[in-house]
Short mmCIF file of C-alpha atoms in Angstrom, two decimals:
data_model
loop_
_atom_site.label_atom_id
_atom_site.label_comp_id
_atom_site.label_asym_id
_atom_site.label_seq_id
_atom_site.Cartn_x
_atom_site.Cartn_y
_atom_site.Cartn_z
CA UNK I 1 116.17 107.82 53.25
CA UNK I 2 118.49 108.03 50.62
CA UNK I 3 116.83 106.12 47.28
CA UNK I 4 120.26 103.86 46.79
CA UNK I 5 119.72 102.86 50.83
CA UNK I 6 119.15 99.90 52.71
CA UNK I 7 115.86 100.91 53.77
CA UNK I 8 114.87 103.00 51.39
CA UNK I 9 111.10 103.04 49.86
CA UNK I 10 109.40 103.46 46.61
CA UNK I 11 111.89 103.48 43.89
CA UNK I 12 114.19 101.87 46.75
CA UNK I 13 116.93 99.35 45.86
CA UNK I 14 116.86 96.44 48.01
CA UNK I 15 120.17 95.03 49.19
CA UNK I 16 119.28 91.64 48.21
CA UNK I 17 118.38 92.28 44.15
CA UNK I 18 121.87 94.92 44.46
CA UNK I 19 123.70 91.81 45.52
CA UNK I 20 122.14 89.63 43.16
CA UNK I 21 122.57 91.85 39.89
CA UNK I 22 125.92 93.23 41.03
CA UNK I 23 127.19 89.43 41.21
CA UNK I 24 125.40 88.68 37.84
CA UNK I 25 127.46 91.85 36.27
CA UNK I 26 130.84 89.87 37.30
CA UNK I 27 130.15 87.30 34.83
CA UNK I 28 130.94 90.56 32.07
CA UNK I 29 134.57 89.99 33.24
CA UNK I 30 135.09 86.30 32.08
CA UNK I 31 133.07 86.69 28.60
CA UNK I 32 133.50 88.24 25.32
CA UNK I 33 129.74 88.36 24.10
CA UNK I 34 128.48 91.85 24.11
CA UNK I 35 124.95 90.27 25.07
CA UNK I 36 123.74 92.26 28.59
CA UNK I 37 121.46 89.55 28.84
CA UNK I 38 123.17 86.48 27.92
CA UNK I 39 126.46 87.90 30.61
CA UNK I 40 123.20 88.41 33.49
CA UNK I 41 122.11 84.54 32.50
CA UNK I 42 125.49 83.50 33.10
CA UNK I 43 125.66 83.94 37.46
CA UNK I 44 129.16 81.82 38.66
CA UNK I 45 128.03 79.33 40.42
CA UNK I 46 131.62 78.42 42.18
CA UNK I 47 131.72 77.64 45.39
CA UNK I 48 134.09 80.98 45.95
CA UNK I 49 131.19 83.11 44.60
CA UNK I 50 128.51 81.38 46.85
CA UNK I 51 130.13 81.38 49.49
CA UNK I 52 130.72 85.35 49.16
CA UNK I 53 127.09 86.30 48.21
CA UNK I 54 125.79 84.48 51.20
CA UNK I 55 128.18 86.42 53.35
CA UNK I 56 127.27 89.99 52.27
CA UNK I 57 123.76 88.99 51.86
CA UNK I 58 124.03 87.96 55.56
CA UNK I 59 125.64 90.82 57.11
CA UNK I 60 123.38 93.20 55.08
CA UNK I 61 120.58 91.12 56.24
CA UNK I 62 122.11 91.99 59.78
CA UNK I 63 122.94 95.71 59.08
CA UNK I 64 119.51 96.26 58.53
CA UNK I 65 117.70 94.65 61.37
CA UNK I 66 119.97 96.12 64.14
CA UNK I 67 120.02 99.41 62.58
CA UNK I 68 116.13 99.30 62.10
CA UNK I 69 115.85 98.04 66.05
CA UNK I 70 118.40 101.53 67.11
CA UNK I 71 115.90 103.35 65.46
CA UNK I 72 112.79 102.23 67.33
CA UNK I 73 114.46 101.71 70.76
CA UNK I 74 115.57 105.62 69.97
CA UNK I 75 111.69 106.51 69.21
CA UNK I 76 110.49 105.52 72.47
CA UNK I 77 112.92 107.95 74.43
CA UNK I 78 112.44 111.08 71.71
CA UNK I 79 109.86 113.71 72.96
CA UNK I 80 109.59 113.91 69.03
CA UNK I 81 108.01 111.06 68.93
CA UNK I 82 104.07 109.83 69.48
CA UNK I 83 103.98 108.02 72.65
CA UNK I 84 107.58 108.31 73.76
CA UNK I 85 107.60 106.84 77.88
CA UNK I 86 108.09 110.44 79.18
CA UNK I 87 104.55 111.03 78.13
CA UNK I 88 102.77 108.11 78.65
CA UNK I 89 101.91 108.38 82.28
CA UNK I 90 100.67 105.91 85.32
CA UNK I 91 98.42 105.81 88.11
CA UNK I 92 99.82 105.48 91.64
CA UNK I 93 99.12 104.95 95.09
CA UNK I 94 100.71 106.35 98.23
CA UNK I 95 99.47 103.33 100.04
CA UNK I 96 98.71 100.64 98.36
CA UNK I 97 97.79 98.70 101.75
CA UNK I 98 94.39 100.85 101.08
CA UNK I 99 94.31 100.70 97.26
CA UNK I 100 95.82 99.77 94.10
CA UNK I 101 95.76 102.26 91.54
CA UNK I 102 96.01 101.82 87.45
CA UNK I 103 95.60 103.77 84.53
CA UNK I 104 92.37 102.87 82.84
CA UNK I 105 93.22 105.41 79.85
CA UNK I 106 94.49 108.69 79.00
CA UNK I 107 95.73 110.75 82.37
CA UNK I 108 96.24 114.34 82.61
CA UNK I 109 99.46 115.58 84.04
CA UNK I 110 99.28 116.15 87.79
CA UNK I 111 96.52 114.44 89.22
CA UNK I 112 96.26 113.87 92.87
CA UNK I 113 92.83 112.69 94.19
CA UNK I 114 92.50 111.86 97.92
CA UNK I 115 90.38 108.36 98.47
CA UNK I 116 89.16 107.61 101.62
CA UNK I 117 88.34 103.71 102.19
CA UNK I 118 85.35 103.35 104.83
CA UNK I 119 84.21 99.64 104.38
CA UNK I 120 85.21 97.34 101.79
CA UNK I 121 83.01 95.21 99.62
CA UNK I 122 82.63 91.54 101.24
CA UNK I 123 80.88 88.24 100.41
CA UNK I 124 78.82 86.28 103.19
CA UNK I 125 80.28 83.39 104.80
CA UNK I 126 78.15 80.45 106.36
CA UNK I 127 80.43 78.26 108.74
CA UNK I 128 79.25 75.23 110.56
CA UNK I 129 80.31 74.06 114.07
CA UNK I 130 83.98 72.09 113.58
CA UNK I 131 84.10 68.43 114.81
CA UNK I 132 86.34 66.13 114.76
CA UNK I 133 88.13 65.07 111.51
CA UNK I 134 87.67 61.15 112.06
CA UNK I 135 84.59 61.07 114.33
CA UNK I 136 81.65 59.41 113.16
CA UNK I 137 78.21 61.83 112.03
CA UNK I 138 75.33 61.02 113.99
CA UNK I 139 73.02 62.93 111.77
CA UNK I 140 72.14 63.49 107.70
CA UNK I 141 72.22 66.48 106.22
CA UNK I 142 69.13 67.64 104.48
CA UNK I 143 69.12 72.07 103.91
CA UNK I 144 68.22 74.30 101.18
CA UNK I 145 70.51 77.36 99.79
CA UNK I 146 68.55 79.75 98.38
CA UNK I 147 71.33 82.16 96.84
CA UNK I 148 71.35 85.52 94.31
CA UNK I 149 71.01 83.17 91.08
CA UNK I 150 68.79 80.44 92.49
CA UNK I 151 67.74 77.05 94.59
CA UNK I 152 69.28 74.18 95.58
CA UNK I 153 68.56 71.46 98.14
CA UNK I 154 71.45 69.40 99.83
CA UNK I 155 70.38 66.15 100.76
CA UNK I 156 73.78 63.90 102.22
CA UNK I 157 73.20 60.43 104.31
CA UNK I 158 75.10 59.73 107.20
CA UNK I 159 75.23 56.11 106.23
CA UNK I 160 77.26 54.61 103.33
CA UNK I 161 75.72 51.91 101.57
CA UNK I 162 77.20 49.01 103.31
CA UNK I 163 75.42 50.42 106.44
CA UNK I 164 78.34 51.70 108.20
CA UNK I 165 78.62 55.40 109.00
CA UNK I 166 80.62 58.01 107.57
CA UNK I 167 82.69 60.30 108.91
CA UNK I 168 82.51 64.34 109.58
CA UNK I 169 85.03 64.94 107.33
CA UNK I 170 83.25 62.62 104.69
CA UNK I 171 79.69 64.27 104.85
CA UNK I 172 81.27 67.66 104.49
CA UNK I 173 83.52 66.82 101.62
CA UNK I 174 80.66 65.24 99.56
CA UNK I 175 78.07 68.65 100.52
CA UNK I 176 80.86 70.48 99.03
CA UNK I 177 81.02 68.93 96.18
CA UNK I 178 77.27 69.18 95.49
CA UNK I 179 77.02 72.53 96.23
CA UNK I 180 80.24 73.04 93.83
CA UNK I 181 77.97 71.29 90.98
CA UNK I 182 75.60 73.21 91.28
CA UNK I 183 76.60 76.78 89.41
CA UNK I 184 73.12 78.49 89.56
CA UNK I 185 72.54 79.51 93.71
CA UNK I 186 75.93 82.03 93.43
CA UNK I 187 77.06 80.17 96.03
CA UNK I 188 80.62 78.02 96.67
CA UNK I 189 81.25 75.51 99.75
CA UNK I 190 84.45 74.62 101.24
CA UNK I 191 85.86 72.16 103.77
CA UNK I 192 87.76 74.14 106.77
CA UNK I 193 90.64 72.37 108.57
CA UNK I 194 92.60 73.51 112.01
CA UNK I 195 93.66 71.39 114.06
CA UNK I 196 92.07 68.15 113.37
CA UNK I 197 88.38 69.18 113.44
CA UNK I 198 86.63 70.42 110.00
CA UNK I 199 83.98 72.70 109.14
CA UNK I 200 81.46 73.44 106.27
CA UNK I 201 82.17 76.41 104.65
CA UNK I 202 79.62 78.49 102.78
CA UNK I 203 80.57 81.39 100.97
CA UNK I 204 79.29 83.72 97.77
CA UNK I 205 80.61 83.57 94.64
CA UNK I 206 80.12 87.40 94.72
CA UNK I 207 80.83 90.73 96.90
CA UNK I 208 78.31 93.37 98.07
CA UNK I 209 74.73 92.87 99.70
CA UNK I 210 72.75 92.01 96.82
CA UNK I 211 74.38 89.50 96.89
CA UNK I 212 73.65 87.45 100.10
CA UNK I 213 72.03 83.86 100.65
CA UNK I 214 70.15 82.25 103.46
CA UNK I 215 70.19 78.68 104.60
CA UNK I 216 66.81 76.54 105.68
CA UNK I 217 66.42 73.32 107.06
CA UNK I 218 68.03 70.37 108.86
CA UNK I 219 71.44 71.17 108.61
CA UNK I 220 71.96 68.48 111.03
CA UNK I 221 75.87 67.19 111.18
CA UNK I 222 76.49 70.34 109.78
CA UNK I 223 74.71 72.39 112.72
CA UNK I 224 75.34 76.14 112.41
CA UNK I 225 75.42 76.07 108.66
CA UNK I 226 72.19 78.63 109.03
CA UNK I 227 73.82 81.30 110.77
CA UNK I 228 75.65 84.01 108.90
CA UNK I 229 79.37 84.22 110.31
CA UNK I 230 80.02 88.05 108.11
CA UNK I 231 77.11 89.57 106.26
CA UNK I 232 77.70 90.40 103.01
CA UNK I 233 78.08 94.12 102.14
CA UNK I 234 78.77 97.00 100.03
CA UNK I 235 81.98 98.87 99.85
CA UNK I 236 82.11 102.33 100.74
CA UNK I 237 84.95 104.96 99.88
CA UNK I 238 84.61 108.50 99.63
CA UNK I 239 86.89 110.51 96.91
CA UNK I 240 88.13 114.14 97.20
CA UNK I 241 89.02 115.57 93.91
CA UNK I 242 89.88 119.61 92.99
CA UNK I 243 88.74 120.57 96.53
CA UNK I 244 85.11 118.55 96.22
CA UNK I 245 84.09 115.65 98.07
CA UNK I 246 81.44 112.76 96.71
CA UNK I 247 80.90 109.32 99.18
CA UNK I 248 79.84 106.25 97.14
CA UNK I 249 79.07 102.80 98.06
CA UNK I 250 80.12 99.63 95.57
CA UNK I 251 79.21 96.07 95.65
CA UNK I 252 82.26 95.44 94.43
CA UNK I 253 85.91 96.25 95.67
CA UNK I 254 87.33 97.32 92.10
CA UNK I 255 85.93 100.75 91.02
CA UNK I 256 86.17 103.69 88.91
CA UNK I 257 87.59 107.46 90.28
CA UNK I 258 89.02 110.31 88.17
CA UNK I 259 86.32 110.52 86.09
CA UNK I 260 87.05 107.02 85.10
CA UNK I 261 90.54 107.39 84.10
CA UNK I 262 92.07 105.21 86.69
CA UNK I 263 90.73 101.62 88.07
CA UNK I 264 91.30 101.11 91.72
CA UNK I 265 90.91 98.01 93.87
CA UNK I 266 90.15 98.82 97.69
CA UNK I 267 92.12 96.70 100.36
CA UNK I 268 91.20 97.94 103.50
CA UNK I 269 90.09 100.82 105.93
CA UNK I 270 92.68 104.10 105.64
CA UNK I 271 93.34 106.93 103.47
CA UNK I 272 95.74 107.03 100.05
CA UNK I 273 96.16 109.64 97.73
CA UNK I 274 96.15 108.62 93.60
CA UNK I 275 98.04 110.13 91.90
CA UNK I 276 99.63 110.28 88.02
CA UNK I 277 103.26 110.32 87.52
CA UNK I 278 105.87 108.74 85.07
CA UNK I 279 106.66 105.21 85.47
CA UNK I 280 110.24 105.02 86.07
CA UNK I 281 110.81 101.00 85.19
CA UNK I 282 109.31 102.34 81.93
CA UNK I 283 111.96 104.64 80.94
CA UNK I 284 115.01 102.68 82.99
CA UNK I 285 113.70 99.91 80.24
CA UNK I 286 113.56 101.90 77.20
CA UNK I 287 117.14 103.22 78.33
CA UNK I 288 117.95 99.75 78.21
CA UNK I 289 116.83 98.73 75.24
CA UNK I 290 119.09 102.21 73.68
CA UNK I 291 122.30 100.86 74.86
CA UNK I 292 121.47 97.32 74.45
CA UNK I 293 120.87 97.99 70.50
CA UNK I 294 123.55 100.48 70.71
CA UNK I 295 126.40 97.72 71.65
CA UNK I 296 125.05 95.40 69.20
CA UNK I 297 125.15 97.68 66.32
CA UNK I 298 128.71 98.98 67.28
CA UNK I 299 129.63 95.65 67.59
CA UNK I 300 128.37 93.96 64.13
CA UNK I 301 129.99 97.09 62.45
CA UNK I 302 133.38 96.67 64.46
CA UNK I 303 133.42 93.91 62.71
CA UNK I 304 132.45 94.01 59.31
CA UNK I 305 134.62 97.21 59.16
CA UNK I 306 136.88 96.10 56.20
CA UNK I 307 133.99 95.11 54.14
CA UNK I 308 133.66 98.92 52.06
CA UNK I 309 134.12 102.45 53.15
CA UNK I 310 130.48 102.94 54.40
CA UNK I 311 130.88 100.52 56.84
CA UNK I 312 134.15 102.09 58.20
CA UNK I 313 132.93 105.41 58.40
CA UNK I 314 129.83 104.44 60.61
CA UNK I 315 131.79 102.30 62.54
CA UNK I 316 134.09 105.11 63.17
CA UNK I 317 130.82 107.30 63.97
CA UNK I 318 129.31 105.29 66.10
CA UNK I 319 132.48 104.86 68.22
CA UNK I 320 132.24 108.09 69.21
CA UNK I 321 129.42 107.66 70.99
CA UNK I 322 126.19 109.37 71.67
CA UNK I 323 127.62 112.30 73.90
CA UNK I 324 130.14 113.10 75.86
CA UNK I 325 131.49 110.64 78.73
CA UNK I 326 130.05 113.32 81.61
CA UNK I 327 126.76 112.88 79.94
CA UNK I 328 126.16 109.09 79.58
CA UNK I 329 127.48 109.14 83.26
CA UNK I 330 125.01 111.83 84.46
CA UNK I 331 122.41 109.28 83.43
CA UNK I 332 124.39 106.51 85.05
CA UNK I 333 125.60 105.26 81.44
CA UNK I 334 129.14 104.26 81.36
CA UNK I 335 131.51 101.96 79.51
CA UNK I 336 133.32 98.73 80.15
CA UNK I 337 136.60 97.28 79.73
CA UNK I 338 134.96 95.83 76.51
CA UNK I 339 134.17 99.33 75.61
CA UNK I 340 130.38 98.20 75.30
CA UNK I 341 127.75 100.91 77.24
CA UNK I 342 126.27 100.03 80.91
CA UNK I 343 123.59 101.23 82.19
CA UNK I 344 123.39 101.49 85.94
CA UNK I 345 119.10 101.81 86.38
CA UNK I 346 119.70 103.00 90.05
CA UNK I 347 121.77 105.79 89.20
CA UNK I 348 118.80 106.88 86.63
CA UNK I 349 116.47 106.90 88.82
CA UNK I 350 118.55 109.26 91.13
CA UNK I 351 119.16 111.57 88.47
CA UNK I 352 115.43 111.70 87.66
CA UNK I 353 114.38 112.32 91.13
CA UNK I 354 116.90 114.96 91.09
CA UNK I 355 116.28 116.83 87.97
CA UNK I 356 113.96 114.98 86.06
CA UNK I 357 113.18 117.71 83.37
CA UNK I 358 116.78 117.88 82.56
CA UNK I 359 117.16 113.40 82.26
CA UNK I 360 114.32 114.13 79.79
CA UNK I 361 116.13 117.13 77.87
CA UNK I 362 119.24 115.01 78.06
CA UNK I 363 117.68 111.42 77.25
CA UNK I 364 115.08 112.72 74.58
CA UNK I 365 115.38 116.28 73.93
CA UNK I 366 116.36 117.42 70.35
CA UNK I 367 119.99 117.10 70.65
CA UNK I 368 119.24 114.42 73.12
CA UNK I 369 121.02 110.65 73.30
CA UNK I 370 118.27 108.99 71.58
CA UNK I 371 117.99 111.84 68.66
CA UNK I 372 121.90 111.29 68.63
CA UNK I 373 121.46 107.64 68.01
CA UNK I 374 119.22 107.84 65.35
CA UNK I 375 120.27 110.33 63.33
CA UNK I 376 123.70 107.75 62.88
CA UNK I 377 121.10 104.85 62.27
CA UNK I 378 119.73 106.69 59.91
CA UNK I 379 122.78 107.68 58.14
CA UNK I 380 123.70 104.37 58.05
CA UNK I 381 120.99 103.26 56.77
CA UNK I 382 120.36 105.54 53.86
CA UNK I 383 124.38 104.29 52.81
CA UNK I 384 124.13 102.80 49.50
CA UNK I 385 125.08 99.32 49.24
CA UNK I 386 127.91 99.77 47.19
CA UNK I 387 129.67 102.07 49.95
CA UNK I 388 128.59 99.66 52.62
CA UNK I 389 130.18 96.56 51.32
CA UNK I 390 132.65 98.12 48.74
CA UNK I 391 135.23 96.22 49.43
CA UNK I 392 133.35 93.29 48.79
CA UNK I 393 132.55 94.31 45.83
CA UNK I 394 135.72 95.55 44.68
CA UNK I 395 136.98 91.85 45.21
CA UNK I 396 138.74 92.96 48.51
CA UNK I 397 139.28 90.73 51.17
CA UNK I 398 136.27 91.57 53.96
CA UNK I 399 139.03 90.92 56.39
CA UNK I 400 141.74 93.17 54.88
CA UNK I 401 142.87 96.24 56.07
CA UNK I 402 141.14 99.92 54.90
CA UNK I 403 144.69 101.08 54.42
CA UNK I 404 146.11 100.21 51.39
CA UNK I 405 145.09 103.63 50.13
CA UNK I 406 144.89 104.64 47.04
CA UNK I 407 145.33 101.51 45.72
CA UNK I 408 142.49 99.93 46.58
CA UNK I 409 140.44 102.86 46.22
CA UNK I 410 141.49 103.06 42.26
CA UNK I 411 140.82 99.08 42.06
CA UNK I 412 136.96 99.52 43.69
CA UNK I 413 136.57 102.67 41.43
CA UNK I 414 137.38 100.50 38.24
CA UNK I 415 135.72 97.42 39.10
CA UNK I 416 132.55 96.16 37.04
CA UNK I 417 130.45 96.35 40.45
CA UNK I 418 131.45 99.87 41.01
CA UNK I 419 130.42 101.07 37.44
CA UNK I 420 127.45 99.33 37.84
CA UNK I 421 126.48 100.19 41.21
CA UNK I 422 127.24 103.92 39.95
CA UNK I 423 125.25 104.10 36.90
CA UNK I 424 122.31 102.34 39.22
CA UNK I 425 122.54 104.90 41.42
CA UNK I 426 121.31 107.20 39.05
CA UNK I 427 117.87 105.45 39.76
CA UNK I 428 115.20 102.93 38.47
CA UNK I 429 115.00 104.76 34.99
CA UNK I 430 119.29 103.80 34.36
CA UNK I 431 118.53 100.57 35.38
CA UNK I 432 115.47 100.17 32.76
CA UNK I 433 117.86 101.51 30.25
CA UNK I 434 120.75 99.55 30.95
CA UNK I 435 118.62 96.52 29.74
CA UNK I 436 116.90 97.89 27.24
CA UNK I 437 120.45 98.84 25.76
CA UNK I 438 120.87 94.81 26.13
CA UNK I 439 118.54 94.03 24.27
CA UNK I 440 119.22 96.20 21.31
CA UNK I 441 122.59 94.62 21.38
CA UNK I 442 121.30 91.63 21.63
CA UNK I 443 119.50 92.02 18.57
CA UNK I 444 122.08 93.63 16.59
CA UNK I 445 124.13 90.47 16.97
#
């Protein structure tokens, strides 16, 4: 980045203290003291002048962020770049009815693992015979669960305290919620409903046969409680990987294959193949985002074009576009009436299932859209501020035409923000001079 830039670093002038001394340098114009300092003290505070700083400040507030945001939607799409989307790749499944596949970290290029799903990890369920919704219990309920993490004895009355009797419904609503208070047997209860009758449902909190429970006692208006309705069990899946073939049981249905680089979550019984591949929402996005911050920045400088010479000239470059018409449409990129960029995410897709090493040549290569893009974002950026806004400067009009010619072009040359801004941009050691020379002056006086 040029030193006099927007975004420049280290000995860097920031727009905002180039604004604020080339507006205190204006005051020279109106004063016949010598004094550097005493002319910096003296800012014009008029309304006129305000109103102007806070406009350039603004739009160079606004030059700078969208430029800066071109620039890193560009970096995702350049091959250049660390962790650009072509390289970043993602796990996938050829049926995810038998698996879900996701990166866990790092994938190599070209991975294709066959998984074979045999049984998949299950929790036990306990249900109880279904009566009637509304019909009265005839019996109390009085079992123990003795689950993976502990005890617990369920002890419910078929009689309120007022001496009537409670309902089916009732009794298994309040054995739920006692086994649901109770967090140490592993164990959850529900109440089943179909068709007017209910059920008590007991199920583990956990998958695979370690982790299984028994019921004892007088289950009583919950008869049937005791008997397991599935068994809980272990998954088991067998994975083929470079021609060799390793079967492996799970309590659980989310597990580990590719040498742990991608977490998969078993469904059901069948076969899938995992495999790695680019993720194609990724880089329709990142598109996106390109022409997205594209449009805005050719529309802020469109414009602000009659605020300096700078502006006009990157206005003019980014008009031209990133490449040529045939290009952008190859990757489904046209324009609108507006003349702002589309991008049709359909069409991109195409074109990457149809040549997808050329979309990434063409998209992020080194003469690529999104090296295109930044290069002008750069340029822009490293602009000096007095080339930018010139105009403003100069004490043109920000909404007058860049044609008056030579004119104009003699009256910024001459102005007292031009000299300035040129002896600046000879860099912080001018700058240190220019007040020490003020201060011998003011001394002298």
């Amino acid at each position: 980045m040029s030193i006099n830039g927007i975004s420049g670093g280290g000995y860097g002038y920031g727009y905002s203290s180039s604004i604020n001394n080339l507006l205190q340098l204006s005051s020279l114009k109106t004063t016949s003291s010598y004094s550097a300092i005493s002319a910096i003290n003296r800012v014009s505070s008029t309304s006129k002048n305000t109103s102007a700083y806070a406009s350039v400040t603004s739009f160079l507030k606004d030059y700078q962020s969208e430029l800066t945001g071109l620039e890193a939607a560009a970096a995702k799409l350049q091959t250049s770049k660390a962790g650009n989307v072509f390289t970043e790749l993602e796990a996938g499944s050829t049926d995810e009815s038998v698996a879900t596949a996701n990166r866990s970290w790092r994938l190599e290029a070209g991975m294709d693992v066959n998984l074979e799903v045999h049984s998949v990890a299950q929790a036990q369920k306990n249900v109880s015979v279904a009566n009637q919704a509304a019909d009265l219990a005839e019996e109390d309920m009085e079992f123990e669960i003795v689950g993976p993490g502990g005890n617990q004895t369920v002890s419910i009355s078929s009689t309120n305290t007022n001496g009537t009797k409670k309902t089916y419904n009732q009794m298994y609503e309040e054995a739920a919620r006692a086994v649901n208070g109770n967090s140490k047997t592993g164990v959850k209860a529900s109440v089943q409903s179909e068709n007017g009758k209910v059920s008590l449902v007991l199920t583990g909190k956990a998958t695979g046969a370690a982790n299984s429970f028994s019921v004892n006692g007088k289950t009583g208006a919950a008869a049937g409680l005791e008997y397991v309705d599935s068994a809980a069990a272990d998954a088991k899946y067998t994975v083929t990987q470079d021609g060799y073939s390793q079967t492996y049981t799970s309590d659980t249905n989310k597990v580990s294959i590719a040498y742990g680089r991608v977490d998969v979550e078993l469904k059901k019984e069948g076969t899938t193949n995992i495999y790695s591949g680019v993720d194609t929402d990724r880089i329709t996005d990142a598109v996106q985002d390109l022409v997205d911050s594209y449009n805005s920045v050719t529309n802020l400088l469109e414009s602000n074009a009659g605020r300096g010479n700078g502006t006009a000239a990157h206005m003019a470059s980014f008009q031209r576009g990133m490449a040529h018409e045939k290009t952008l449409a190859a990757m489904g990129i046209t324009k609108n009436k507006a003349g702002d960029l589309v991008l049709d995410k359909e069409k991109l897709v195409e074109a990457m299932e149809k040549d997808y090493d050329f979309v990434v040549d063409t998209l992020g290569g080194q003469f690529g859209l999104a090296e295109n893009a930044a290069q002008k974002a750069d340029r822009a950026l490293s602009d000096s501020v007095q080339r930018i806004v010139s105009n403003d400067l100069g004490g043109s009009s920000s909404n007058s035409s860049s044609g008056s010619g030579s004119a104009n072009n003699a009256a910024n040359a001459n102005s007292p923000y031009m000299q300035f801004a040129n002896f600046v941009s000879g860099g912080a050691y001018n700058l240190a001079n220019y007040y020490a020379v003020g201060m011998l002056l003011n001394t002298m006086a």
